[in-house]
């Protein structure tokens, strides 16, 4: 098996397009922050997910 050195580590190791991965990491972070805030304000996770899906 070929050993490649990763270019970046975020939510996972990046071996390819670092800029694309950074954008995805940012989206994941924004989503996690949004859900965390909703849950901290008493919104059930299922309701938060449904609410987010309706915004799309």
Short mmCIF file of N, CA and C in Angstrom, two decimals:
data_model
loop_
_atom_site.label_atom_id
_atom_site.label_comp_id
_atom_site.label_asym_id
_atom_site.label_seq_id
_atom_site.Cartn_x
_atom_site.Cartn_y
_atom_site.Cartn_z
N UNK A 1 0.85 -1.18 0.00
CA UNK A 1 0.00 0.00 0.00
C UNK A 1 0.89 1.24 0.00
N UNK A 2 0.56 2.17 -0.85
CA UNK A 2 1.33 3.41 -0.97
C UNK A 2 1.05 4.33 0.21
N UNK A 3 2.09 4.86 0.80
CA UNK A 3 1.96 5.80 1.90
C UNK A 3 2.06 7.22 1.35
N UNK A 4 1.02 8.00 1.51
CA UNK A 4 1.05 9.39 1.07
C UNK A 4 0.99 10.28 2.29
N UNK A 5 1.67 11.39 2.21
CA UNK A 5 1.63 12.35 3.30
C UNK A 5 0.42 13.26 3.10
N UNK A 6 -0.36 13.43 4.16
CA UNK A 6 -1.53 14.28 4.03
C UNK A 6 -1.09 15.74 3.96
N UNK A 7 -1.93 16.55 3.29
CA UNK A 7 -1.63 17.97 3.09
C UNK A 7 -2.24 18.84 4.17
N UNK A 8 -3.28 18.33 4.83
CA UNK A 8 -4.01 19.11 5.83
C UNK A 8 -4.81 18.16 6.68
N UNK A 9 -5.04 18.52 7.94
CA UNK A 9 -5.89 17.70 8.81
C UNK A 9 -6.95 18.61 9.40
N UNK A 10 -8.19 18.24 9.20
CA UNK A 10 -9.33 18.97 9.76
C UNK A 10 -10.25 17.93 10.39
N UNK A 11 -11.44 17.79 9.85
CA UNK A 11 -12.35 16.74 10.30
C UNK A 11 -11.88 15.38 9.82
N UNK A 12 -11.03 15.38 8.81
CA UNK A 12 -10.39 14.18 8.30
C UNK A 12 -9.07 14.60 7.66
N UNK A 13 -8.25 13.64 7.28
CA UNK A 13 -6.99 13.95 6.62
C UNK A 13 -7.25 14.26 5.15
N UNK A 14 -6.59 15.29 4.66
CA UNK A 14 -6.78 15.73 3.28
C UNK A 14 -5.54 15.36 2.47
N UNK A 15 -5.77 14.65 1.38
CA UNK A 15 -4.69 14.25 0.50
C UNK A 15 -4.79 14.96 -0.85
N UNK A 16 -5.92 15.61 -1.11
CA UNK A 16 -6.14 16.25 -2.40
C UNK A 16 -6.30 17.75 -2.30
N UNK A 17 -7.48 18.22 -2.65
CA UNK A 17 -7.79 19.65 -2.75
C UNK A 17 -8.00 20.26 -1.36
N UNK A 18 -6.97 20.92 -0.85
CA UNK A 18 -7.00 21.48 0.50
C UNK A 18 -8.04 22.59 0.60
N UNK A 19 -8.13 23.47 -0.38
CA UNK A 19 -9.08 24.58 -0.32
C UNK A 19 -10.53 24.08 -0.28
N UNK A 20 -10.83 23.07 -1.08
CA UNK A 20 -12.17 22.48 -1.07
C UNK A 20 -12.47 21.88 0.30
N UNK A 21 -11.49 21.16 0.84
CA UNK A 21 -11.68 20.54 2.15
C UNK A 21 -11.89 21.60 3.23
N UNK A 22 -11.14 22.70 3.17
CA UNK A 22 -11.31 23.77 4.16
C UNK A 22 -12.71 24.36 4.08
N UNK A 23 -13.24 24.52 2.87
CA UNK A 23 -14.62 25.03 2.72
C UNK A 23 -15.62 24.05 3.34
N UNK A 24 -15.39 22.75 3.11
CA UNK A 24 -16.27 21.74 3.70
C UNK A 24 -16.17 21.74 5.21
N UNK A 25 -14.95 21.85 5.74
CA UNK A 25 -14.77 21.91 7.19
C UNK A 25 -15.51 23.11 7.77
N UNK A 26 -15.42 24.26 7.08
CA UNK A 26 -16.12 25.46 7.54
C UNK A 26 -17.64 25.24 7.56
N UNK A 27 -18.17 24.59 6.52
CA UNK A 27 -19.60 24.31 6.47
C UNK A 27 -20.02 23.38 7.62
N UNK A 28 -19.21 22.37 7.88
CA UNK A 28 -19.49 21.44 8.98
C UNK A 28 -19.48 22.19 10.30
N UNK A 29 -18.48 23.04 10.49
CA UNK A 29 -18.38 23.82 11.73
C UNK A 29 -19.60 24.73 11.91
N UNK A 30 -20.01 25.41 10.85
CA UNK A 30 -21.18 26.29 10.92
C UNK A 30 -22.44 25.50 11.27
N UNK A 31 -22.58 24.34 10.67
CA UNK A 31 -23.74 23.49 10.93
C UNK A 31 -23.75 23.02 12.38
N UNK A 32 -22.60 22.55 12.86
CA UNK A 32 -22.50 22.08 14.24
C UNK A 32 -22.80 23.21 15.23
N UNK A 33 -22.28 24.39 14.95
CA UNK A 33 -22.52 25.55 15.81
C UNK A 33 -24.00 25.91 15.84
N UNK A 34 -24.62 25.90 14.67
CA UNK A 34 -26.04 26.22 14.57
C UNK A 34 -26.89 25.23 15.36
N UNK A 35 -26.64 23.93 15.16
CA UNK A 35 -27.40 22.91 15.88
C UNK A 35 -27.16 22.98 17.39
N UNK A 36 -25.91 23.22 17.78
CA UNK A 36 -25.58 23.32 19.20
C UNK A 36 -26.37 24.48 19.84
N UNK A 37 -26.43 25.61 19.15
CA UNK A 37 -27.17 26.77 19.66
C UNK A 37 -28.65 26.46 19.80
N UNK A 38 -29.22 25.81 18.79
CA UNK A 38 -30.65 25.47 18.84
C UNK A 38 -30.94 24.55 20.03
N UNK A 39 -30.10 23.53 20.20
CA UNK A 39 -30.32 22.59 21.31
C UNK A 39 -30.14 23.29 22.65
N UNK A 40 -29.18 24.19 22.77
CA UNK A 40 -28.97 24.93 24.01
C UNK A 40 -30.17 25.81 24.33
N UNK A 41 -30.93 26.20 23.31
CA UNK A 41 -32.12 27.02 23.53
C UNK A 41 -33.39 26.18 23.66
N UNK A 42 -33.20 24.87 23.84
CA UNK A 42 -34.33 24.00 24.13
C UNK A 42 -35.01 23.40 22.91
N UNK A 43 -34.45 23.58 21.74
CA UNK A 43 -35.03 22.98 20.54
C UNK A 43 -34.50 21.56 20.41
N UNK A 44 -35.39 20.60 20.29
CA UNK A 44 -34.99 19.20 20.15
C UNK A 44 -34.22 19.01 18.85
N UNK A 45 -33.25 18.13 18.86
CA UNK A 45 -32.41 17.91 17.68
C UNK A 45 -33.26 17.58 16.46
N UNK A 46 -34.27 16.74 16.61
CA UNK A 46 -35.13 16.38 15.48
C UNK A 46 -35.82 17.61 14.92
N UNK A 47 -36.29 18.48 15.77
CA UNK A 47 -36.93 19.72 15.31
C UNK A 47 -35.93 20.62 14.62
N UNK A 48 -34.71 20.69 15.12
CA UNK A 48 -33.67 21.52 14.50
C UNK A 48 -33.35 21.01 13.11
N UNK A 49 -33.28 19.70 12.95
CA UNK A 49 -32.97 19.12 11.64
C UNK A 49 -34.10 19.41 10.67
N UNK A 50 -35.34 19.21 11.08
CA UNK A 50 -36.49 19.46 10.22
C UNK A 50 -36.53 20.94 9.85
N UNK A 51 -36.28 21.81 10.81
CA UNK A 51 -36.28 23.24 10.57
C UNK A 51 -35.23 23.61 9.52
N UNK A 52 -34.05 23.02 9.63
CA UNK A 52 -32.97 23.31 8.68
C UNK A 52 -33.31 22.80 7.29
N UNK A 53 -33.93 21.64 7.19
CA UNK A 53 -34.28 21.08 5.89
C UNK A 53 -35.32 21.94 5.19
N UNK A 54 -36.21 22.57 5.93
CA UNK A 54 -37.23 23.43 5.32
C UNK A 54 -36.64 24.71 4.75
N UNK A 55 -35.48 25.14 5.28
CA UNK A 55 -34.83 26.36 4.80
C UNK A 55 -34.17 26.17 3.44
N UNK A 56 -33.94 24.95 3.04
CA UNK A 56 -33.21 24.69 1.78
C UNK A 56 -34.08 24.85 0.59
#
